[in-house]
Tab-separated table of C-alpha atoms and ligand atoms in Angstrom:
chain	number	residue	atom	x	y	z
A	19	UNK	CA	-32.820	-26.421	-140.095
A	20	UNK	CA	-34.623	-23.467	-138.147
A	21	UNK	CA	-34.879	-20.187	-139.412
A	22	UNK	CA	-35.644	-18.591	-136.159
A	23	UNK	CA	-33.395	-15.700	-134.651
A	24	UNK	CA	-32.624	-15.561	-130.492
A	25	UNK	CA	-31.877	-11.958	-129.806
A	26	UNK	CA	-30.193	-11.293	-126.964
A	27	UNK	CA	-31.489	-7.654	-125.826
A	28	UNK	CA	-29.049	-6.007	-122.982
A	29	UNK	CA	-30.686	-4.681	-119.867
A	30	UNK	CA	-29.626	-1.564	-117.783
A	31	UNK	CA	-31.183	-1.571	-114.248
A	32	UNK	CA	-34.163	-3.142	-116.037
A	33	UNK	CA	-34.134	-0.468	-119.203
A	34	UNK	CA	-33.536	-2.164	-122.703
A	35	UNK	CA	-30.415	-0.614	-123.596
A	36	UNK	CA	-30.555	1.216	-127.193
A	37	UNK	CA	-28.495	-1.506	-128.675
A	38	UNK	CA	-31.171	-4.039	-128.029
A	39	UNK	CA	-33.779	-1.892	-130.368
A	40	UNK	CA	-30.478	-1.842	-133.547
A	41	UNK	CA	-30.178	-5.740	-133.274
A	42	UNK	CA	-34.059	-6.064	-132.793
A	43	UNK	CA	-33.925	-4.502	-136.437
A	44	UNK	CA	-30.608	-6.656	-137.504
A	45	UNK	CA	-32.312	-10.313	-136.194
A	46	UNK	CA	-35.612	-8.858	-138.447
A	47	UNK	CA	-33.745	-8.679	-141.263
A	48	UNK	CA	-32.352	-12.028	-141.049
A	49	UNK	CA	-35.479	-13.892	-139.930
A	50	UNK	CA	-37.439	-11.699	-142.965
A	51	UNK	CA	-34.592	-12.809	-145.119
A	52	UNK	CA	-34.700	-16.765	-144.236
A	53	UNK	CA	-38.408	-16.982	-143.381
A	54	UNK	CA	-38.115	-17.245	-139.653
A	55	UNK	CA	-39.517	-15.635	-136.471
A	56	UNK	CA	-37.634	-13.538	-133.680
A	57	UNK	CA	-37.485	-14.538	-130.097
A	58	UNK	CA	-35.358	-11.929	-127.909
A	59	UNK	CA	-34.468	-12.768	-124.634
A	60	UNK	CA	-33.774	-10.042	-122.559
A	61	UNK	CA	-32.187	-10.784	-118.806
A	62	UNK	CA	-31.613	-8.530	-115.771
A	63	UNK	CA	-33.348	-7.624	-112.505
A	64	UNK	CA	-36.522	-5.304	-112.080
A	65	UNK	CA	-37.499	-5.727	-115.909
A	66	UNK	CA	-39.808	-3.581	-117.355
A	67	UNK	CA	-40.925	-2.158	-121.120
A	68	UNK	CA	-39.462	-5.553	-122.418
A	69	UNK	CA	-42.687	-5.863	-124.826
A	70	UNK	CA	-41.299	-2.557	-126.958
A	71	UNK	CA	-38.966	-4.332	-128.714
A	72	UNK	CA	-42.437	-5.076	-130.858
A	73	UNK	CA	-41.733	-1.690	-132.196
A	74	UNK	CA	-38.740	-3.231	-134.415
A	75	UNK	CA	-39.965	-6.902	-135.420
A	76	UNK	CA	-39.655	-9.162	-132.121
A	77	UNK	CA	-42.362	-11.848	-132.168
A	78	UNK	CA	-41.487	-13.062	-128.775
A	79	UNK	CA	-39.762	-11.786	-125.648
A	80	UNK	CA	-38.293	-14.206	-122.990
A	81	UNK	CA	-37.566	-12.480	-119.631
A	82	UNK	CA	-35.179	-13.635	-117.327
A	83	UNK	CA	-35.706	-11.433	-114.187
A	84	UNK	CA	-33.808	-12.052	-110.749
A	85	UNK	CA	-31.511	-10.477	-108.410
A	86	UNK	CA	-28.691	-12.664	-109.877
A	87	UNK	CA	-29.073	-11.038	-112.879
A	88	UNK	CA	-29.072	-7.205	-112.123
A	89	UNK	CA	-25.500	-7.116	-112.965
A	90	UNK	CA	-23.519	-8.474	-115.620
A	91	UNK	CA	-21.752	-12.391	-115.132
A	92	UNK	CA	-20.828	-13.760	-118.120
A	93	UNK	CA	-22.119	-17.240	-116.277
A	94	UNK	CA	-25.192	-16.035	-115.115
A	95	UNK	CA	-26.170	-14.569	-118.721
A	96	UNK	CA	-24.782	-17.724	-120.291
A	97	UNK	CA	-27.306	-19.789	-118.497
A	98	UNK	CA	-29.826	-17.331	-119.174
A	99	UNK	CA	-29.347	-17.491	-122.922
A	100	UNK	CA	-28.514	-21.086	-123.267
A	101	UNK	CA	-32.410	-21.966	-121.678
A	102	UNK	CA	-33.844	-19.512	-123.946
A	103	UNK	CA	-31.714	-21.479	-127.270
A	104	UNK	CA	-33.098	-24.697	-125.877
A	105	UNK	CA	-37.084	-23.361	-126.336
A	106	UNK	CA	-35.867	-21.794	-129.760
A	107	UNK	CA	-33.841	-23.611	-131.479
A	108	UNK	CA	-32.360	-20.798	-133.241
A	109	UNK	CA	-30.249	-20.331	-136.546
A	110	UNK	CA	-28.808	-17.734	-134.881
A	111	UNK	CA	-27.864	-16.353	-131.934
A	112	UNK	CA	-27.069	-12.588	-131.876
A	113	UNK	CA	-25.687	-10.284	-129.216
A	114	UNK	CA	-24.383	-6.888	-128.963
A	115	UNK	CA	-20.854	-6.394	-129.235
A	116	UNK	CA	-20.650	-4.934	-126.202
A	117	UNK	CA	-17.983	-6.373	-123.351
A	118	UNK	CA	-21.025	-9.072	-122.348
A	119	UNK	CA	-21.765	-10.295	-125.942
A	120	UNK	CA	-17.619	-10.617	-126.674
A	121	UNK	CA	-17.677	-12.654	-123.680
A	122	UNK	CA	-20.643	-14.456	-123.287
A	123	UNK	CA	-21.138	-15.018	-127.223
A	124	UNK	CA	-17.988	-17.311	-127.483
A	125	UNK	CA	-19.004	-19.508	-124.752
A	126	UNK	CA	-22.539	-19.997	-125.713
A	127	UNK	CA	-21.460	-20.885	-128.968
A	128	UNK	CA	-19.359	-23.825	-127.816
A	129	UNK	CA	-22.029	-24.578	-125.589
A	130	UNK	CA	-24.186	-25.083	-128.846
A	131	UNK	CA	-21.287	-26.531	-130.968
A	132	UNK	CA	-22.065	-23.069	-132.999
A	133	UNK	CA	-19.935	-21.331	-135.335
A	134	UNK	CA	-19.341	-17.884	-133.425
A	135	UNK	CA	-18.386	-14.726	-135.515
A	136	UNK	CA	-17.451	-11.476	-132.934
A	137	UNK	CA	-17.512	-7.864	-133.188
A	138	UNK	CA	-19.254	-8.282	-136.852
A	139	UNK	CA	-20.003	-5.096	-138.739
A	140	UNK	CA	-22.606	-6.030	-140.561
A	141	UNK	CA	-24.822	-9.272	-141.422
A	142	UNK	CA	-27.315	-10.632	-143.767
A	143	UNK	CA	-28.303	-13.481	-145.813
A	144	UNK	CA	-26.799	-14.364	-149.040
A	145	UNK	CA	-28.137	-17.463	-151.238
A	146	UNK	CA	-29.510	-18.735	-147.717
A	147	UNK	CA	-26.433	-18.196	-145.787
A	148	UNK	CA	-25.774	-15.944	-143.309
A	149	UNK	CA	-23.162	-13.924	-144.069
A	150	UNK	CA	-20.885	-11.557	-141.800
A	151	UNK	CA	-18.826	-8.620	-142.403
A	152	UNK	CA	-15.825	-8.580	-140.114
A	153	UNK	CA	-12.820	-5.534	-140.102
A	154	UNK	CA	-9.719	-7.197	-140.759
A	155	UNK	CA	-5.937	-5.330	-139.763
A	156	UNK	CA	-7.184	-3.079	-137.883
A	157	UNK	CA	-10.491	-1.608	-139.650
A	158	UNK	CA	-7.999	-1.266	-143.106
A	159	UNK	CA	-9.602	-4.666	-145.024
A	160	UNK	CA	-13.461	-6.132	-144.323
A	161	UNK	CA	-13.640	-9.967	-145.008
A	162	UNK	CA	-17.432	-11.524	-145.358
A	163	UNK	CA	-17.274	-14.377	-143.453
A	164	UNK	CA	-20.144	-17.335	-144.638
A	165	UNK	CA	-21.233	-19.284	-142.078
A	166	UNK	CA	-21.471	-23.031	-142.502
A	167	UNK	CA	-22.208	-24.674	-139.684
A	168	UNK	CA	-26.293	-24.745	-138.641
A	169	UNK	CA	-25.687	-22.635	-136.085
A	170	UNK	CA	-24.518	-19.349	-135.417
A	171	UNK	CA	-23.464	-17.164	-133.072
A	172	UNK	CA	-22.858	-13.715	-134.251
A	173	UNK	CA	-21.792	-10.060	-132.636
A	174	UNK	CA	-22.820	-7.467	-133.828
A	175	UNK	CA	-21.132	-3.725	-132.960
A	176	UNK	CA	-23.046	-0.789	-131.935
A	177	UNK	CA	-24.490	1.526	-134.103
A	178	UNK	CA	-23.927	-0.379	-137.402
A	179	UNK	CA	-27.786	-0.772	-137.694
A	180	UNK	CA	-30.717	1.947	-136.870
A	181	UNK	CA	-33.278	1.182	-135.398
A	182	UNK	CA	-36.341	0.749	-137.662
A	183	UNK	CA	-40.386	0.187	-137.248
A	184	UNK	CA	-41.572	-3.227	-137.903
A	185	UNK	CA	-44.239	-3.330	-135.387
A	186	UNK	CA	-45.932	-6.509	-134.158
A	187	UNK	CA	-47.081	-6.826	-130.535
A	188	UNK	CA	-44.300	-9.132	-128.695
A	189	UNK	CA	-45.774	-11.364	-126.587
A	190	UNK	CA	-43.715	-12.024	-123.180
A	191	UNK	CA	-43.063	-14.592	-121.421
A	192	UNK	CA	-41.030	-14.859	-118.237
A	193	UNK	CA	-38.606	-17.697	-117.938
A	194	UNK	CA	-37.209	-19.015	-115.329
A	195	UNK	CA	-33.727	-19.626	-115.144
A	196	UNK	CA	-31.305	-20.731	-111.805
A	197	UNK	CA	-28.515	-19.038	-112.298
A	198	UNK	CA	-25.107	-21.211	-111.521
A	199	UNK	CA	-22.576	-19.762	-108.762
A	200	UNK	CA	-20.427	-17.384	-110.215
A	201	UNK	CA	-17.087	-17.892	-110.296
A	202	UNK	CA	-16.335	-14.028	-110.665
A	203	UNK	CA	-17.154	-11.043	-108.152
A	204	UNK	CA	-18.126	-7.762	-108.971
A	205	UNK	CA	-16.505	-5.358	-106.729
A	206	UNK	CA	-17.329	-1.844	-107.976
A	207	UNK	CA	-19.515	-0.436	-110.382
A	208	UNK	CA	-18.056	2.868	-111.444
A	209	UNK	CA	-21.264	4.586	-113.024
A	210	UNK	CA	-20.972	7.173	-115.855
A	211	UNK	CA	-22.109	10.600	-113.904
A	212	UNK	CA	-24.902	12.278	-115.355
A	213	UNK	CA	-23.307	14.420	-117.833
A	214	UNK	CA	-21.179	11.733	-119.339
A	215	UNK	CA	-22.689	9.437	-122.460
A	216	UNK	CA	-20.962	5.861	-122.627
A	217	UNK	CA	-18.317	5.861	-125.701
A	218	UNK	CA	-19.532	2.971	-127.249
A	219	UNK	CA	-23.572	4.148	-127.584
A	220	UNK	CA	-22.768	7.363	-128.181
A	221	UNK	CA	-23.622	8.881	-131.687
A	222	UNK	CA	-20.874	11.567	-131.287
A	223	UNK	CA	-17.906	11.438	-130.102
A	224	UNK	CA	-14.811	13.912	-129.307
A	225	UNK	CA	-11.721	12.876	-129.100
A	226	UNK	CA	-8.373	13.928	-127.811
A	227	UNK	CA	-4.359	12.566	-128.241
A	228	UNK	CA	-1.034	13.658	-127.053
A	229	UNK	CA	-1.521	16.740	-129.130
A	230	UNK	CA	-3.126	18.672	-126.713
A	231	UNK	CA	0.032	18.944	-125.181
A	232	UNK	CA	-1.233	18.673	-121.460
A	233	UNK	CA	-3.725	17.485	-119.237
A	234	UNK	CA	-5.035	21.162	-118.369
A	235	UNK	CA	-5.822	21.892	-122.092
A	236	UNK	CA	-8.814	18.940	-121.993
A	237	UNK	CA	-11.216	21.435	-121.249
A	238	UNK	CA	-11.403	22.381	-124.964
A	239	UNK	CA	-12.115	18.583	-125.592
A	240	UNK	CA	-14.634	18.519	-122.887
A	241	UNK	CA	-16.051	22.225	-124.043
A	242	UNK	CA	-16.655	20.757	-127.922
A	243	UNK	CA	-17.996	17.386	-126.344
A	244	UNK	CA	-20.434	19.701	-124.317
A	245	UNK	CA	-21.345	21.896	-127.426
A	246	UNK	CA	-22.236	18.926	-129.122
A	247	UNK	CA	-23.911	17.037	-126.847
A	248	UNK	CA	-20.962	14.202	-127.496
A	249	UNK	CA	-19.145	11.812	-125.790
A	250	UNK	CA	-15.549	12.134	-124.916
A	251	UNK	CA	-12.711	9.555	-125.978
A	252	UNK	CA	-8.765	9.689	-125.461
A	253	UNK	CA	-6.046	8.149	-126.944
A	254	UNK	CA	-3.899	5.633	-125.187
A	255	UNK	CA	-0.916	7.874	-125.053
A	256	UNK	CA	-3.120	10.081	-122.771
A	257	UNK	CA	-4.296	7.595	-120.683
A	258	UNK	CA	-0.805	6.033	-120.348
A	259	UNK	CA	0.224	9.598	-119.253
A	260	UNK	CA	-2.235	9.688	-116.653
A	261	UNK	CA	-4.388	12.598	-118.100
A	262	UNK	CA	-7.423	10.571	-118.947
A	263	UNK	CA	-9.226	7.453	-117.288
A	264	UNK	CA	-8.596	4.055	-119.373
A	265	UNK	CA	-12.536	3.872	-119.526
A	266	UNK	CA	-12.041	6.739	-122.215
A	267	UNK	CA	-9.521	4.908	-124.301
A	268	UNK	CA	-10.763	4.417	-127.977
A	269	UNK	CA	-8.694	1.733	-130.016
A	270	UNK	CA	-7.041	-1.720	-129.654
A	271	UNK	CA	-6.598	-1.998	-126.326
A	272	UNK	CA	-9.560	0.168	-125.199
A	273	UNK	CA	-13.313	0.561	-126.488
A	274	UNK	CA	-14.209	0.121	-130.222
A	275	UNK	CA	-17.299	2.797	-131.370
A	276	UNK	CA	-18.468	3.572	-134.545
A	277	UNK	CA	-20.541	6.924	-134.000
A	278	UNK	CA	-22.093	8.966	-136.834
A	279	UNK	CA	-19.558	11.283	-136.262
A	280	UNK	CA	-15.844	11.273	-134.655
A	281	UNK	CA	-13.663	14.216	-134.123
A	282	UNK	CA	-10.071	13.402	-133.500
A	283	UNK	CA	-8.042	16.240	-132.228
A	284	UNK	CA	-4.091	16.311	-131.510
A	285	UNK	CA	-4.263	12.314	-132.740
A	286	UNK	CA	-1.732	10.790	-134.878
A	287	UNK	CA	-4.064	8.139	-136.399
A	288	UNK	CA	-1.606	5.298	-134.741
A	289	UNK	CA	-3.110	1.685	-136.568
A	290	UNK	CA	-3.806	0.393	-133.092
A	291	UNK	CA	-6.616	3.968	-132.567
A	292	UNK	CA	-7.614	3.110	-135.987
A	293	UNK	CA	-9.067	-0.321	-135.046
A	294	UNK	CA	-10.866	1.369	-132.514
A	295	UNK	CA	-12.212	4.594	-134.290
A	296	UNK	CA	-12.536	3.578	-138.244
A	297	UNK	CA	-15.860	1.927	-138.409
A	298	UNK	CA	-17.580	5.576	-137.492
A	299	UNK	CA	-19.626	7.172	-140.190
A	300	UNK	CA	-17.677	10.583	-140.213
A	301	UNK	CA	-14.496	11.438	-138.799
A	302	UNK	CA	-13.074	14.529	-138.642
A	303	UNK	CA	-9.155	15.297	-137.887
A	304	UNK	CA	-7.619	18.043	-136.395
A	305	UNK	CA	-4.154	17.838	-136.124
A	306	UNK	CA	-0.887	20.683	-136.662
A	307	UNK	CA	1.057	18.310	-138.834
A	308	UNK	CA	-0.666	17.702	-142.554
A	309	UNK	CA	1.280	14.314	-143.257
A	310	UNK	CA	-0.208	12.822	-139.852
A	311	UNK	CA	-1.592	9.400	-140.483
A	312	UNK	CA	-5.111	10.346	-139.590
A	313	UNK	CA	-6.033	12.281	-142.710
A	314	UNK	CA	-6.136	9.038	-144.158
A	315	UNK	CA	-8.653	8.133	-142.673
A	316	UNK	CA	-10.911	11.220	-141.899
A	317	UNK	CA	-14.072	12.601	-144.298
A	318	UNK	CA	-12.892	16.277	-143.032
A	319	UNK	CA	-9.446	17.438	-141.941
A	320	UNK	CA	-8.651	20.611	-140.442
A	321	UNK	CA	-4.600	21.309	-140.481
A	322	UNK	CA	-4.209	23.160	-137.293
A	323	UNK	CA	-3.403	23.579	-133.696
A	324	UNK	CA	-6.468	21.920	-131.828
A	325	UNK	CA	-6.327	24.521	-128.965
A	326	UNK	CA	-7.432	27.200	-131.698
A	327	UNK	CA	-9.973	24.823	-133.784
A	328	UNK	CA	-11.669	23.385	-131.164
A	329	UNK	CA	-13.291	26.197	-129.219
A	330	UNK	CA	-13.690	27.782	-132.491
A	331	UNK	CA	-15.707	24.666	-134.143
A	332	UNK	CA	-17.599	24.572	-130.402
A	333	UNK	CA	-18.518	27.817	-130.508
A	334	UNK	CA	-19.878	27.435	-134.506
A	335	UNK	CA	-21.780	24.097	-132.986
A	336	UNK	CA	-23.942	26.048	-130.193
A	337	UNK	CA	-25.107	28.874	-132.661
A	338	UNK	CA	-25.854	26.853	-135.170
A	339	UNK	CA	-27.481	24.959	-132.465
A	340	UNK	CA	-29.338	27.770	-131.201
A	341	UNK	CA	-30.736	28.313	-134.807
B	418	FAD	C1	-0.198	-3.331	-128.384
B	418	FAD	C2	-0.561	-1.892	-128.505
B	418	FAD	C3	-1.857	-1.502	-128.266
B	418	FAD	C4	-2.217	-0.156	-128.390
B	418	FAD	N1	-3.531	0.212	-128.165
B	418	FAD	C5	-3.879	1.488	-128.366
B	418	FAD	C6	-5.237	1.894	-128.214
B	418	FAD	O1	-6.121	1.120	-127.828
B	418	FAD	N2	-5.548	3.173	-128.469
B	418	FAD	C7	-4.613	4.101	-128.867
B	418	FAD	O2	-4.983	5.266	-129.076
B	418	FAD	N3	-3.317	3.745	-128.996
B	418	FAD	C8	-2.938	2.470	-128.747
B	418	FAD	N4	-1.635	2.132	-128.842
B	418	FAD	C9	-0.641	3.227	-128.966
B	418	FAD	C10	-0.470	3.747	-130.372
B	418	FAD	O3	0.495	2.981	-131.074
B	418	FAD	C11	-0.006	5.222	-130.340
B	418	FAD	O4	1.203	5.291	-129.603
B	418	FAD	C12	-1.000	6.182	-129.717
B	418	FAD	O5	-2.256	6.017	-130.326
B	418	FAD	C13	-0.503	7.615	-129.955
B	418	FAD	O6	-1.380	8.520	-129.327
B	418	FAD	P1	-1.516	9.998	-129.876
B	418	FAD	O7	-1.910	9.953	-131.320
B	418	FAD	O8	-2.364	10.745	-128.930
B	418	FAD	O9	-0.035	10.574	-129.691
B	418	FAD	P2	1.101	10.896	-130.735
B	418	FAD	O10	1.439	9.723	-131.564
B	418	FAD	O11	2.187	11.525	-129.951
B	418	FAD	O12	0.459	11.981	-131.710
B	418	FAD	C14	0.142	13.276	-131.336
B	418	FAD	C15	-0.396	13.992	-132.563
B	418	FAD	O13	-0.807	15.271	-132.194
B	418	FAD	C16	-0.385	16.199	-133.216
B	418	FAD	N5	-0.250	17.489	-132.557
B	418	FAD	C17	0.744	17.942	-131.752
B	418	FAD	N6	0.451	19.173	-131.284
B	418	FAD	C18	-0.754	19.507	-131.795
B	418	FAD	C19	-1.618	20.630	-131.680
B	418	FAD	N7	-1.283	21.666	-130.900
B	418	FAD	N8	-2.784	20.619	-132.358
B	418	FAD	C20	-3.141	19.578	-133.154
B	418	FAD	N9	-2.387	18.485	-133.293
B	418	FAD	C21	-1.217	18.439	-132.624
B	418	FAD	C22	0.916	15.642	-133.743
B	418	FAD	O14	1.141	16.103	-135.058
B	418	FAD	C23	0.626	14.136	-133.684
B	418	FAD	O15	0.069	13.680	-134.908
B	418	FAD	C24	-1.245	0.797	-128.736
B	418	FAD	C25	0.068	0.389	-128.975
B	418	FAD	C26	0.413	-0.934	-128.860
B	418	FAD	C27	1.836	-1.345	-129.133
């Protein structure tokens, strides 16, 4: 059986993304942990700085570069990671549980008659098995799921894992890969303007609900976002209401993050946020109504009206900034 860990590292316009450095740290773990060696193969168009992945314990970097690949098709990366697999051999297979690994991670795995775990929180290698943790009900209950089969194919979310030094110079190798004729067309790519930080990289996030009472009060979720050099998330009664985009929508049936830090404001704590919002290191609630369902959950909880807390906690945040 190999030992040997694929990696696949995301690309953005030919950047490693900062997920690709936290699973460059996961896969060294397991390949330390089973005696194996890492091979990342990173895909996309205009590729450059591939070899830093070096920094945190890649032996080996596999570039796919082509214009077929500067945007994401869950085909096109398929292929890509499939060819890599077939020079590896891998134990495992991990990607970033980002909207390309849920997608593409499933069908590679039945591509390699693997077992496939997705959205894992956590992974490692237990009396030579790799074991995942998974959230279960909604980020309530964590099952560790054992892998049996030879192969696996495993997801891993954001931010679980930072990225640490294990430095070894990667050597790279480009590989050349046709990609097949996708059966899906991109028709817009709506790009995050400067300002904004994606949801699901970002370390902080702030957060607003229906409490806010109205879509002209945001500004004192965008003001604390701002202060704290955050990213800004909604809850899906806001977006249903037309006050926020979907693309901000934390939860179920929107984007899961797990930041070091989450600040919910005018939220109930609904189970279907929850499964969005509970895997982040430190939330903090505001909310008028002391019973809500969210100070279950939270590390800090201010009982209060979030158009009085909020400017006051961003204006504490830039002076003690400023310090
Ligand atoms: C299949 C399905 C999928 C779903 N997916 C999602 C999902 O992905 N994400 C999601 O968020 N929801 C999702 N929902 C909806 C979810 O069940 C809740 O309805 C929703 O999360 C409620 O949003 P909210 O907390 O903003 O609003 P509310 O439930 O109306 O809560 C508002 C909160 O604000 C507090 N409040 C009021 N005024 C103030 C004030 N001035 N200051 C401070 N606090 C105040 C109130 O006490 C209350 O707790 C889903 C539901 C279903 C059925």
């Amino acid at each position: 059986m190999s030992h040997d860990v694929l990696l696949v590292a995301e690309t953005r316009d030919g950047q490693l993304k900062k997920g690709a450095f936290e699973g460059a740290t996961a896969a060294r773990r397991v390949a330390d942990a089973l005696g194996g060696k890492v091979t990342a193969v990173v895909v996309g168009h205009g590729v450059t700085g591939a070899d830093a992945l070096g920094r945190c314990g890649v032996d080996r970097v596999l570039v796919v570069d082509g214009p077929a690949f500067a945007r994401y098709a869950g085909d096109a990366l398929a292929a890509a990671v499939l060819a890599a697999a077939a020079k590896v051999s891998p134990r495992l297979v991990l990607f970033s549980a980002t909207v390309a690994g849920k997608e593409t991670g499933p069908a590679v795995a039945a591509r390699l008659s693997a077992a496939c775990v997705a959205d894992a929180t956590g992974l490692a290698v237990e009396g030579g098995e790799l074991v995942a943790t998974k959230p279960r009900l909604g980020g309530k209950a964590f099952a560790k799921v054992a892998v049996k089969a030879p192969v696996a194919v495993v997801s891993l979310r954001q931010n679980v894992v930072t990225p640490a030094d294990a430095p070894r110079t990667a050597a790279v190798e480009r590989l050349d890969v046709a990609a097949p004729a996708s059966r899906v067309r991109l028709q817009q790519v709506v790009a995050p303007t400067a300002k904004e930080i994606e949801l699901t990289e970002a370390d902080v996030i702030v957060s607003g609900g229906r409490g806010l009472q109205a879509p002209e009060n945001w500004k004192v979720v965008l003001d604390l976002a701002d202060a704290l050099g955050a990213a800004h998330g909604a809850s899906r009664a806001v977006v249903d209401a037309g006050w926020r985009p979907h693309k901000e929508q934390v939860g179920q049936t929107g984007k899961t993050v797990s930041p070091k830090l989450y600040v919910a404001a005018g939220i109930s704590g609904a189970i279907q946020h929850l499964a969005g919002m509970s895997g982040s290191k430190v939330i903090v609630a505001v909310n008028k109504d002391p019973d809500a369902p969210i100070f279950q959950v939270a590390d800090y909880g201010i009982v209060g009206d979030a158009m009085v807390v909020l400017p006051l906690l961003a204006t504490e945040a830039r002076s003690y900034l400023k310090r």
